[in-house]
PDB file of C-alpha atoms and ligand atoms in Angstrom:
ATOM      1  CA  UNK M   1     -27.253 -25.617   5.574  1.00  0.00           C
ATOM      2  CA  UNK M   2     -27.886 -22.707   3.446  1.00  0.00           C
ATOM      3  CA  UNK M   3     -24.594 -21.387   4.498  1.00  0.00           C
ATOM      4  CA  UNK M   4     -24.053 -17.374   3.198  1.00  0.00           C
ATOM      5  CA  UNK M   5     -20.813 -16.304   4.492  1.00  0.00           C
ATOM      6  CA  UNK M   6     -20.011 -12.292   5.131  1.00  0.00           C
ATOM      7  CA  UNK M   7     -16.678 -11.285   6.090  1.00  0.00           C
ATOM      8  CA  UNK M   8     -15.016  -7.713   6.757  1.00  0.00           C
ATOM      9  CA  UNK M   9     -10.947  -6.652   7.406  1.00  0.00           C
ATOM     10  CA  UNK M  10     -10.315  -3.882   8.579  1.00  0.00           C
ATOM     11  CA  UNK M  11      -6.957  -3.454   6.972  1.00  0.00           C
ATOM     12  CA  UNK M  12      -4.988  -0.994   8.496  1.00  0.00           C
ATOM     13  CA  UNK M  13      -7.471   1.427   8.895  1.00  0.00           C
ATOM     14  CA  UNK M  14      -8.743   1.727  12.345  1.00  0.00           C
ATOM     15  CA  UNK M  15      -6.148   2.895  15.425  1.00  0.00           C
ATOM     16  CA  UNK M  16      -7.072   0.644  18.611  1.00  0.00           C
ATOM     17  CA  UNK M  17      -9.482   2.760  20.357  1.00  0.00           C
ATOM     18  CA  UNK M  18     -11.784   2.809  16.745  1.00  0.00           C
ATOM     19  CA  UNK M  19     -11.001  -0.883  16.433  1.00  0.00           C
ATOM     20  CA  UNK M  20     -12.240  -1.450  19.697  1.00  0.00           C
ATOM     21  CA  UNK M  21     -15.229   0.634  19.382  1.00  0.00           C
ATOM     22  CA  UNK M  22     -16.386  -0.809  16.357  1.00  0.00           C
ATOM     23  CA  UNK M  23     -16.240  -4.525  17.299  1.00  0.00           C
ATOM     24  CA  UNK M  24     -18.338  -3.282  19.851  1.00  0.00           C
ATOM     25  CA  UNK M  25     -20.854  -2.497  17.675  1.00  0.00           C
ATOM     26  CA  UNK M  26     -20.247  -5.372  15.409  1.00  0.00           C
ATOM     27  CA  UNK M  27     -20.742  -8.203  18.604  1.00  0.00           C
ATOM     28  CA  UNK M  28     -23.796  -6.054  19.074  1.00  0.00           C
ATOM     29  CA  UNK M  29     -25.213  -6.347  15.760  1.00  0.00           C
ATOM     30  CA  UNK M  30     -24.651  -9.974  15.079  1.00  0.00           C
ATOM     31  CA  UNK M  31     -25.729 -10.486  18.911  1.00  0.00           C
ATOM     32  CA  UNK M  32     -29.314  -9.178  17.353  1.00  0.00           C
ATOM     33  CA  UNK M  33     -28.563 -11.240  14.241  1.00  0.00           C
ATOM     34  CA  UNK M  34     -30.976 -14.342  14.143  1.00  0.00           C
ATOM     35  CA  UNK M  35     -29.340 -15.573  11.052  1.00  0.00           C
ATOM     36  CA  UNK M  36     -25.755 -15.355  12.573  1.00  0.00           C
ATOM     37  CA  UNK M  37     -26.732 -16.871  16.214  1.00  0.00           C
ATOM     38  CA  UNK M  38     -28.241 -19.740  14.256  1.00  0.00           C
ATOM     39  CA  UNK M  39     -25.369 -20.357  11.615  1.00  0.00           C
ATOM     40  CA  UNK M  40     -27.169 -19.624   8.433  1.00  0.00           C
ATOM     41  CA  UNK M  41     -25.072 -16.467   8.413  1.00  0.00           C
ATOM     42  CA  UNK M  42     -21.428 -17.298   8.893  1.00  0.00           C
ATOM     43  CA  UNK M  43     -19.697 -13.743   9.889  1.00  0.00           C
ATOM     44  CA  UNK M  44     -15.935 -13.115  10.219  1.00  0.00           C
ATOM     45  CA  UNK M  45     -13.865 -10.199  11.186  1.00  0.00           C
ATOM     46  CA  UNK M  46     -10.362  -9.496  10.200  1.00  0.00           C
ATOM     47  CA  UNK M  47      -8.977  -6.430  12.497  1.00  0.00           C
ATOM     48  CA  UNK M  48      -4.814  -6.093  12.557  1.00  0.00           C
ATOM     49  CA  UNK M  49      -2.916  -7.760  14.687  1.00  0.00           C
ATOM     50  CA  UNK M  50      -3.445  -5.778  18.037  1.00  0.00           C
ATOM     51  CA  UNK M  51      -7.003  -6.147  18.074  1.00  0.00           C
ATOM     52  CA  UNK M  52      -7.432  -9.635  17.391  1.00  0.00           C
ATOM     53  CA  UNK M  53      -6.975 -10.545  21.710  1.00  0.00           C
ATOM     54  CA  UNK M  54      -9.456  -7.606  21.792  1.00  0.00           C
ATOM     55  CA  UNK M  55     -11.804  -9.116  18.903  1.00  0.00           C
ATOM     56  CA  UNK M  56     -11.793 -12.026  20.232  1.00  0.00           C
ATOM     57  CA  UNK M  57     -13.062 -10.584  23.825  1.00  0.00           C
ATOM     58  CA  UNK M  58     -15.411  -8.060  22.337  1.00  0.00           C
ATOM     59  CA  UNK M  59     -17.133 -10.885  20.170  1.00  0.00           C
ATOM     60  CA  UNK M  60     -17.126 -14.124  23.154  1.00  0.00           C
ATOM     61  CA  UNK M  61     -20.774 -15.509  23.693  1.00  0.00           C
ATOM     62  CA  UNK M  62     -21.591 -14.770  19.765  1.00  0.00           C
ATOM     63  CA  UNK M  63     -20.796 -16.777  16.898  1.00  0.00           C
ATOM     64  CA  UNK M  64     -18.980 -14.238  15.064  1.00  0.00           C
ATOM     65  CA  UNK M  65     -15.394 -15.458  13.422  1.00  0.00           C
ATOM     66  CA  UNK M  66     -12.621 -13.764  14.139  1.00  0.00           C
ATOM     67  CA  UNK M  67      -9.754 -13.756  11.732  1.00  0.00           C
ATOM     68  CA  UNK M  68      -6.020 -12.485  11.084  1.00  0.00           C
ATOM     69  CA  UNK M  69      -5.228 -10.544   7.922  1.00  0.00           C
ATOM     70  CA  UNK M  70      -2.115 -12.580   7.273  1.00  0.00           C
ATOM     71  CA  UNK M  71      -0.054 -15.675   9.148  1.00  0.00           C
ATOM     72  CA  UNK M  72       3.474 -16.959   8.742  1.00  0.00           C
ATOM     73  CA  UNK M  73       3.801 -20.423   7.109  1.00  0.00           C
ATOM     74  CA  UNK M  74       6.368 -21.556  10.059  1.00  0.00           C
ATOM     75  CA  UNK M  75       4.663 -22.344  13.455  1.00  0.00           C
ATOM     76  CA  UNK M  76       7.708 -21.398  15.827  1.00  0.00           C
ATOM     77  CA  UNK M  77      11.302 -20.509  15.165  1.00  0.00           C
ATOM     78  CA  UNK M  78      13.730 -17.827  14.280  1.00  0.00           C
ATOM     79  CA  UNK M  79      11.499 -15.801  12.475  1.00  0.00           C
ATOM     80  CA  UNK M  80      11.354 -11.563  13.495  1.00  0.00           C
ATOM     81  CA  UNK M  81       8.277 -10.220  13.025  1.00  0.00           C
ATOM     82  CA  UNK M  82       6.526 -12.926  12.110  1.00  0.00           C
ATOM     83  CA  UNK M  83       2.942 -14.085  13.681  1.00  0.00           C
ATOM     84  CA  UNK M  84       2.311 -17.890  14.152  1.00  0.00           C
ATOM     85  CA  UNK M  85      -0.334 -19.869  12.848  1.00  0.00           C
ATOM     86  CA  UNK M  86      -0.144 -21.724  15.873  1.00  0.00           C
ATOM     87  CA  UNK M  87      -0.241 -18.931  18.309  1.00  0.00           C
ATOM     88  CA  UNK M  88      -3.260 -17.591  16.097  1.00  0.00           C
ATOM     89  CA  UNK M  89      -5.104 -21.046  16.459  1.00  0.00           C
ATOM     90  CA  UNK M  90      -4.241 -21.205  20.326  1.00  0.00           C
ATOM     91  CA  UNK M  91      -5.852 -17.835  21.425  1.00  0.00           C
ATOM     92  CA  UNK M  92      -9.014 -18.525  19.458  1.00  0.00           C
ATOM     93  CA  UNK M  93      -8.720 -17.051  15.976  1.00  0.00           C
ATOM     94  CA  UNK M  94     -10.891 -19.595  13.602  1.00  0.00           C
ATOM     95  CA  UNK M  95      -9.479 -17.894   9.816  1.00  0.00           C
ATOM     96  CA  UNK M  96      -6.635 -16.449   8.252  1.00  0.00           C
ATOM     97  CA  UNK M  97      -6.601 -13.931   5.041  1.00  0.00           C
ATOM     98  CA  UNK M  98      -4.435 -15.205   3.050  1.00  0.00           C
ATOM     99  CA  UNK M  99      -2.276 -13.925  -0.386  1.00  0.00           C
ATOM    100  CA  UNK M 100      -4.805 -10.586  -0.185  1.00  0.00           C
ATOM    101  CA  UNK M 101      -3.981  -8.345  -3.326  1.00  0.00           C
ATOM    102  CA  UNK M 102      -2.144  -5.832  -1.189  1.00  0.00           C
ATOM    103  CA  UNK M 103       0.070  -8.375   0.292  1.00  0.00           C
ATOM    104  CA  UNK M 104       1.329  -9.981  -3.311  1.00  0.00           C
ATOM    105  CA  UNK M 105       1.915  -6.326  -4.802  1.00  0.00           C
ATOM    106  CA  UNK M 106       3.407  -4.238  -1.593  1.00  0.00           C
ATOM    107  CA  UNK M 107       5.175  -7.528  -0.012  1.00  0.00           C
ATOM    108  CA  UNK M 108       6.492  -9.656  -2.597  1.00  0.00           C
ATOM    109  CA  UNK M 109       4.123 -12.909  -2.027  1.00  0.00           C
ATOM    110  CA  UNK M 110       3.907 -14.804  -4.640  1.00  0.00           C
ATOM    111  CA  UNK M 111       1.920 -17.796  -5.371  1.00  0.00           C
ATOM    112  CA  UNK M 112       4.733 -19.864  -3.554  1.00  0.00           C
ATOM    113  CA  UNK M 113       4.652 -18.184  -0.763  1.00  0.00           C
ATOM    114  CA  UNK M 114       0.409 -18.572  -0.515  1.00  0.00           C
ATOM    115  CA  UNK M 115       0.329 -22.188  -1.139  1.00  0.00           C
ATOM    116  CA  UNK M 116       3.057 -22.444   1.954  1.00  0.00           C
ATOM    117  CA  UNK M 117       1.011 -20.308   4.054  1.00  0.00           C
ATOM    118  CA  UNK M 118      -2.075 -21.946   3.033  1.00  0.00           C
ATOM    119  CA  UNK M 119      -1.085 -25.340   4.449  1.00  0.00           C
ATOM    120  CA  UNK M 120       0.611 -23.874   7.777  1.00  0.00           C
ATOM    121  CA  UNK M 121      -3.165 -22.298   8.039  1.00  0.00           C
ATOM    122  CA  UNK M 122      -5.038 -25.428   7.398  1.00  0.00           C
ATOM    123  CA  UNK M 123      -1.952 -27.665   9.379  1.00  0.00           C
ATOM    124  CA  UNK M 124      -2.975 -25.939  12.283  1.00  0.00           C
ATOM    125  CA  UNK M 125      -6.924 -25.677  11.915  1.00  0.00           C
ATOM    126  CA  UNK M 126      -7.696 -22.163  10.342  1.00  0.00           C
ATOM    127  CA  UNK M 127      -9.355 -21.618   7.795  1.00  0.00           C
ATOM    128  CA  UNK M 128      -7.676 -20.099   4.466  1.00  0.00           C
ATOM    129  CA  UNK M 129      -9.483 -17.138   3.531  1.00  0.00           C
ATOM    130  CA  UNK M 130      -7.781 -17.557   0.142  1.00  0.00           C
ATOM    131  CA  UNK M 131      -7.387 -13.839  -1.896  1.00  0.00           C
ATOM    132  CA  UNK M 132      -7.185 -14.332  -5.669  1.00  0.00           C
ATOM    133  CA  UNK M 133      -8.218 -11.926  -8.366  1.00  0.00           C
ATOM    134  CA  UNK M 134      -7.219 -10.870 -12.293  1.00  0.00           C
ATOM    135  CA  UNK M 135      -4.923  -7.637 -11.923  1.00  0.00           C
ATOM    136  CA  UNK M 136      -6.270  -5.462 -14.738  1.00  0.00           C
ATOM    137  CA  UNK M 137      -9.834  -5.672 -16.582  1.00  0.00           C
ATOM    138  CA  UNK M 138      -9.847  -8.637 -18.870  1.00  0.00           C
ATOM    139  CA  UNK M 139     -12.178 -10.856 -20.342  1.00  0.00           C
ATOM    140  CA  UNK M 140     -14.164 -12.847 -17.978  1.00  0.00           C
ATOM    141  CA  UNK M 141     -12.801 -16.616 -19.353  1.00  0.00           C
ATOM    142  CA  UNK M 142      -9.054 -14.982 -18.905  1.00  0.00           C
ATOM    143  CA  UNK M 143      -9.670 -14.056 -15.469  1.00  0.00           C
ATOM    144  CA  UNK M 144     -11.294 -17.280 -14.594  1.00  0.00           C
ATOM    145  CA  UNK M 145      -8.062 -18.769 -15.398  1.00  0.00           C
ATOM    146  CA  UNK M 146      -6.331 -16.721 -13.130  1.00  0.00           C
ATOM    147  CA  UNK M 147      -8.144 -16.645 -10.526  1.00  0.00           C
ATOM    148  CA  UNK M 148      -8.762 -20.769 -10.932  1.00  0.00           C
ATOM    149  CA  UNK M 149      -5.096 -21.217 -11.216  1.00  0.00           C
ATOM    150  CA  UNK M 150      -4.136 -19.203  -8.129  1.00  0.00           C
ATOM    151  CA  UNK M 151      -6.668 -21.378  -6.493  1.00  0.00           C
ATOM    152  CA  UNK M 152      -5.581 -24.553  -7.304  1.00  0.00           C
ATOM    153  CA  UNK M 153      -1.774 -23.658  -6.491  1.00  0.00           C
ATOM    154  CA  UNK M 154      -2.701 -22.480  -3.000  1.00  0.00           C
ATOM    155  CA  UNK M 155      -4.138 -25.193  -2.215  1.00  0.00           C
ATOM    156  CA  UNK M 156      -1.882 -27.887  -3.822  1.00  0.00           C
ATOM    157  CA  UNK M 157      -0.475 -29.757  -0.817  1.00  0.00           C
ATOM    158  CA  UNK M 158      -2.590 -28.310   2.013  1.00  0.00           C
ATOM    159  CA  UNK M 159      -3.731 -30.604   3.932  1.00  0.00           C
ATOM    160  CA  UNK M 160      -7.979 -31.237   3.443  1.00  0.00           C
ATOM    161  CA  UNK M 161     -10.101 -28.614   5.042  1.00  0.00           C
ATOM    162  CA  UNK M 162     -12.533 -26.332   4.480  1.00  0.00           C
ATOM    163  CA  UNK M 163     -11.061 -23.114   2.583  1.00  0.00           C
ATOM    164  CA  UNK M 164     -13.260 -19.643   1.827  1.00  0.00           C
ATOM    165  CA  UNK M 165     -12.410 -18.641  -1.705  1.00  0.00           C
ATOM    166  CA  UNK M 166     -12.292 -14.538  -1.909  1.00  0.00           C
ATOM    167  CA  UNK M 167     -12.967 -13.532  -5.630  1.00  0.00           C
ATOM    168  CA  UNK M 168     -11.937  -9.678  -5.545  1.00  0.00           C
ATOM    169  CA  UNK M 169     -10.467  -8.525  -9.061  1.00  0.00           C
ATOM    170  CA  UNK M 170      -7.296  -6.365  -8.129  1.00  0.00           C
ATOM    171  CA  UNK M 171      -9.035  -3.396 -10.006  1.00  0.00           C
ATOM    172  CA  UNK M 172     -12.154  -3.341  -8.153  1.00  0.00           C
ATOM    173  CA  UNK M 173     -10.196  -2.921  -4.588  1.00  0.00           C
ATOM    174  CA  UNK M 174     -10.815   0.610  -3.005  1.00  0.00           C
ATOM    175  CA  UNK M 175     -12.545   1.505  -6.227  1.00  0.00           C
ATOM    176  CA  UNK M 176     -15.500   3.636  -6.568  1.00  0.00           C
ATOM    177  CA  UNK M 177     -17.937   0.313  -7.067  1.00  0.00           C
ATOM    178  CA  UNK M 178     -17.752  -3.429  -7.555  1.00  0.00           C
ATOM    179  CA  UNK M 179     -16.820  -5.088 -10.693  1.00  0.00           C
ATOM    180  CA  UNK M 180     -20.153  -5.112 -12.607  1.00  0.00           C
ATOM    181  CA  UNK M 181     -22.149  -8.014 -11.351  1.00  0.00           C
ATOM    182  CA  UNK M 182     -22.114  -9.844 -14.438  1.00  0.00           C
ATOM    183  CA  UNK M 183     -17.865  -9.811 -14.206  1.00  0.00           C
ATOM    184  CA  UNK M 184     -18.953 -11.171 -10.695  1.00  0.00           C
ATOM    185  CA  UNK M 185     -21.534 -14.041 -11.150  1.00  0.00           C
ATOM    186  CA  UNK M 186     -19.438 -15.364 -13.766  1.00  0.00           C
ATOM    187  CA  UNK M 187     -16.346 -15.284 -11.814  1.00  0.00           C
ATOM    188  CA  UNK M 188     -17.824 -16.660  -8.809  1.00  0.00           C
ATOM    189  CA  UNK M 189     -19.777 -19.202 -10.732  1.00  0.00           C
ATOM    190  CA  UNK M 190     -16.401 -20.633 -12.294  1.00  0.00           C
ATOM    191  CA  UNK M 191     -14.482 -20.868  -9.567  1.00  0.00           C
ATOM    192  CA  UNK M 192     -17.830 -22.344  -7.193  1.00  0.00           C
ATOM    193  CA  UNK M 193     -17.110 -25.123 -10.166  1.00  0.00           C
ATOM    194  CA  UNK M 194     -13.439 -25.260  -9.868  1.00  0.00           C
ATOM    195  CA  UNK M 195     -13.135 -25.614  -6.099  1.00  0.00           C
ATOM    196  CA  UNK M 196     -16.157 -28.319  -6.179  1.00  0.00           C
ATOM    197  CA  UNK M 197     -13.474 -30.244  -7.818  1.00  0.00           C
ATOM    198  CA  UNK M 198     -10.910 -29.995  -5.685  1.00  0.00           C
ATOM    199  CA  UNK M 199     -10.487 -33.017  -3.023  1.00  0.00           C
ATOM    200  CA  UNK M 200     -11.252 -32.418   0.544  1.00  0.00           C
ATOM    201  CA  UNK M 201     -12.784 -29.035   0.399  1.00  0.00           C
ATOM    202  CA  UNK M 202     -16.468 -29.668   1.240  1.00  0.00           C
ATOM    203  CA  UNK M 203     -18.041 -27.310   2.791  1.00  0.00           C
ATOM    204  CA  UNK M 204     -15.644 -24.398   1.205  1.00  0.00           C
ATOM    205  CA  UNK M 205     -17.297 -21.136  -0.409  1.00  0.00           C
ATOM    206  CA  UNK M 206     -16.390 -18.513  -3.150  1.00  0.00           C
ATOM    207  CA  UNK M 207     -17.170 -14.992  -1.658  1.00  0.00           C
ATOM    208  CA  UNK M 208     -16.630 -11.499  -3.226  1.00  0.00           C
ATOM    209  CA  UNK M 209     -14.887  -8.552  -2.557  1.00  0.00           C
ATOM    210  CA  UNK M 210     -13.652  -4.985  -4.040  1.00  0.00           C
ATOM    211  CA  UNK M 211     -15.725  -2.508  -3.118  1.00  0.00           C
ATOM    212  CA  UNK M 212     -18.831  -4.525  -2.278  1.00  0.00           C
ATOM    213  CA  UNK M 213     -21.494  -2.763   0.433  1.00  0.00           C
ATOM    214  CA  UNK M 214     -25.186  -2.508   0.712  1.00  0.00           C
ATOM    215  CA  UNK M 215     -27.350  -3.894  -1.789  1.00  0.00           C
ATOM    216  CA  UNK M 216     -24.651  -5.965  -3.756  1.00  0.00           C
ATOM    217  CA  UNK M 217     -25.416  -9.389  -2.551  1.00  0.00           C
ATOM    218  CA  UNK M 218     -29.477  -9.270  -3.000  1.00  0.00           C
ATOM    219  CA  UNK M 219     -27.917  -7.763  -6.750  1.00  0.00           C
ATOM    220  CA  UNK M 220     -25.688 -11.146  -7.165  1.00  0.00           C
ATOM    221  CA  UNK M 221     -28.250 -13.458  -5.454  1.00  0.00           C
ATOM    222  CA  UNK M 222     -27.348 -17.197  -5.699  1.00  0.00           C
ATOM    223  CA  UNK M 223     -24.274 -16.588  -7.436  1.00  0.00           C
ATOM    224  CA  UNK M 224     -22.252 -15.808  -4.853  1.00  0.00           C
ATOM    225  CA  UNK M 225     -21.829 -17.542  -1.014  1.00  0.00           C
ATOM    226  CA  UNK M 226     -20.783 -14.261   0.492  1.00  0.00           C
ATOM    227  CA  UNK M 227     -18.967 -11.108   0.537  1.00  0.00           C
ATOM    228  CA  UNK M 228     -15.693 -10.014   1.937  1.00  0.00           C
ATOM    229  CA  UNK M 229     -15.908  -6.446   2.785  1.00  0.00           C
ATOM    230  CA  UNK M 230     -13.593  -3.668   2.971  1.00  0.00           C
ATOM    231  CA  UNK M 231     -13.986  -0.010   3.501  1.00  0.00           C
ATOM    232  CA  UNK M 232     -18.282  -0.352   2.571  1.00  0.00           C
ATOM    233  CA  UNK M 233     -18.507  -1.813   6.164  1.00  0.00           C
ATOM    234  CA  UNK M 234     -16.695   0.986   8.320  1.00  0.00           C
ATOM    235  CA  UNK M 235     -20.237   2.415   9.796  1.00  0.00           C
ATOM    236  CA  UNK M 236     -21.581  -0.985  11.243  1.00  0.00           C
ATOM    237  CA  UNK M 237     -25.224   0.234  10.097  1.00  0.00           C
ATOM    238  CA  UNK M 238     -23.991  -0.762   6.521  1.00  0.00           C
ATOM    239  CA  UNK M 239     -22.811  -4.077   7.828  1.00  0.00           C
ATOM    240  CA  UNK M 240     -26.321  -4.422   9.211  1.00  0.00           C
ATOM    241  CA  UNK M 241     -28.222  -3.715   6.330  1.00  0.00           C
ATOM    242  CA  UNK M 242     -25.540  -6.537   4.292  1.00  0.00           C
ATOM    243  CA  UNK M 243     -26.346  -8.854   7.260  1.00  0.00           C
ATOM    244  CA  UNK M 244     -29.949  -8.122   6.987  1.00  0.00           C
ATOM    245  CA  UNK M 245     -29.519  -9.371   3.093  1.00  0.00           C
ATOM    246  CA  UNK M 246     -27.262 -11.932   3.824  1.00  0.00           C
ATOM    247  CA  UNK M 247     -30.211 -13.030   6.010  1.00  0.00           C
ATOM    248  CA  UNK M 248     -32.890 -13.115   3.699  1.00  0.00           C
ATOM    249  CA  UNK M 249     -30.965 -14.925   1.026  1.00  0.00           C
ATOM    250  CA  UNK M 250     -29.917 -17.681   3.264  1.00  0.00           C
ATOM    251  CA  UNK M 251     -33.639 -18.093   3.891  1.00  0.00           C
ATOM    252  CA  UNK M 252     -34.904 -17.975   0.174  1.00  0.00           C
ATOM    253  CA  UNK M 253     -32.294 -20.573  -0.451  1.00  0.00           C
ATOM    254  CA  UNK M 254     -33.517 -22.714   2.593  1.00  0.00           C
ATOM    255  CA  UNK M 255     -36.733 -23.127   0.692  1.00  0.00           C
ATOM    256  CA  UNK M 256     -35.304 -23.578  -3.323  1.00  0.00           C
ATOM    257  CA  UNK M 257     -33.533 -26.663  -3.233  1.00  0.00           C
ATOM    258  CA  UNK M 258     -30.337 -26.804  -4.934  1.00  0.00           C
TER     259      UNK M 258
HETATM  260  O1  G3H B   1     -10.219  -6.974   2.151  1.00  0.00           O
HETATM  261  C1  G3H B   1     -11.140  -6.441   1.561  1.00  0.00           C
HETATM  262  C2  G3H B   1     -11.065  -6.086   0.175  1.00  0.00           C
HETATM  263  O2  G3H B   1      -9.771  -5.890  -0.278  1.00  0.00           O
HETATM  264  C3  G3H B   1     -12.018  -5.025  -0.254  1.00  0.00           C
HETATM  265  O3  G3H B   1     -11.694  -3.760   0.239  1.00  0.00           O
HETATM  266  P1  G3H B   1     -12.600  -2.523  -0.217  1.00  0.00           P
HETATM  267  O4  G3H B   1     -14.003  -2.960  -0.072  1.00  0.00           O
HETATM  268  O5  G3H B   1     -12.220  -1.421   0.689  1.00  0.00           O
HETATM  269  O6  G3H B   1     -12.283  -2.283  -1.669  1.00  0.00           O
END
């Protein structure tokens, strides 16, 4: 299946009454969404920690993903403060955000830490929602590199399983506007190719975010398998118009073979 994937995290934005009002909206939405009832749209939400019992309630009886925005790589133990990737798995969360930007420059994690985390997520079912991105502008084959090598040492060891690669170039994140598209297609393109290599990833998919809203995915067409969106999907009418696109590509791609 033409499979376009659309994601959104809500960061820390939202208090719980907002969160709770906007996956509202959202279940609505994707309730209405042909594309996502039948699977040719694959959306996930990422709200904090609190709202995921309350995601996961407000979203029931669609197919909408939910997701966490982070997960320990222990499943149980001494660890304070720390959310299991088995408790996740148990109440119904499907993904986990892993090593976003935010979390390797205001936290510490480092690739290490990622490719731990990464195989607690995929040890107990989820799937990686892997964040990996060039800090600074560069030249397209150096951030390929990058991006390819923070890939491949996330997943090093995890156990096989689907994994959704997020492309989102530490510059471009709560920026005015995307990465130009070209810096995007290329990106994406490369690192479709590296993860095709990988064993035991079928079915995975290189998404992009940093800044992305309305009217970037019919701009990147087949380059891309989806978007992970940030602050651009706040008002759920702009997360129906990206729906609505995400829609009609996953149909133009149903009839051009691959
Ligand atoms: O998690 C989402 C990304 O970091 C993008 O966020 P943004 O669209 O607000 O830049």
């Amino acid at each position: 299946m033409a499979r376009i994937t659309v994601g959104v995290s809500l960061k820390m934005y939202f208090g719980h009454r907002a969160a709770r009002e906007w996956l509202a909206e959202v279940a609505d939405i994707a309730a209405r969404s042909e594309a996502v009832a039948d699977g040719r749209v694959e959306l996930f939400v990422a709200p904090g920690y609190l709202q995921l019992l309350p995601a996961l309630e407000a979203v029931a009886g669609t197919r909408v993903r939910v997701a966490a925005q982070d997960a320990s790589e222990h499943d149980a133990g001494a660890y304070t403060g720390e959310v299991s990737p088995a408790e996740l798995a148990e109440i119904g969360v499907r993904m986990v955000e892993l090593g976003h930007a935010e979390r390797r420059r205001m936290y510490g994690e480092t690739d290490t830490v990622v490719a731990a985390k990464t195989t607690a997520a995929l040890r107990n079912g989820l799937t990686p929602v892997l964040c990996v991105g060039e800090t600074e502008r560069m030249p397209v084959g150096d951030a390929l590199a990058v991006a390819a090598a923070q890939v491949s040492s996330a997943v090093a060891g995890a156990p096989a399983g689907r994994i959704v690669v997020a492309y989102e170039p530490v510059w471009a994140i709560g920026a005015p506007e995307p990465a130009p598209a070209d810096h995007i297609r290329a990106l994406t393109s490369g690192l479709r190719s590296a993860v095709a290599e990988l064993p035991g990833r079928d079915g995975s998919a290189v998404i992009y975010g940093g800044s992305a809203g309305p009217g970037l995915l019919t701009e990147l067409g087949d380059d891309v398998d989806g978007l992970f969106l940030g602050r651009f999907a706040h008002d759920p009418a702009a997360l129906r118009e990206v729906l609505a696109e995400a829609s009609a590509l996953a149909a133009l791609r149903e009839r051009v073979p691959a």
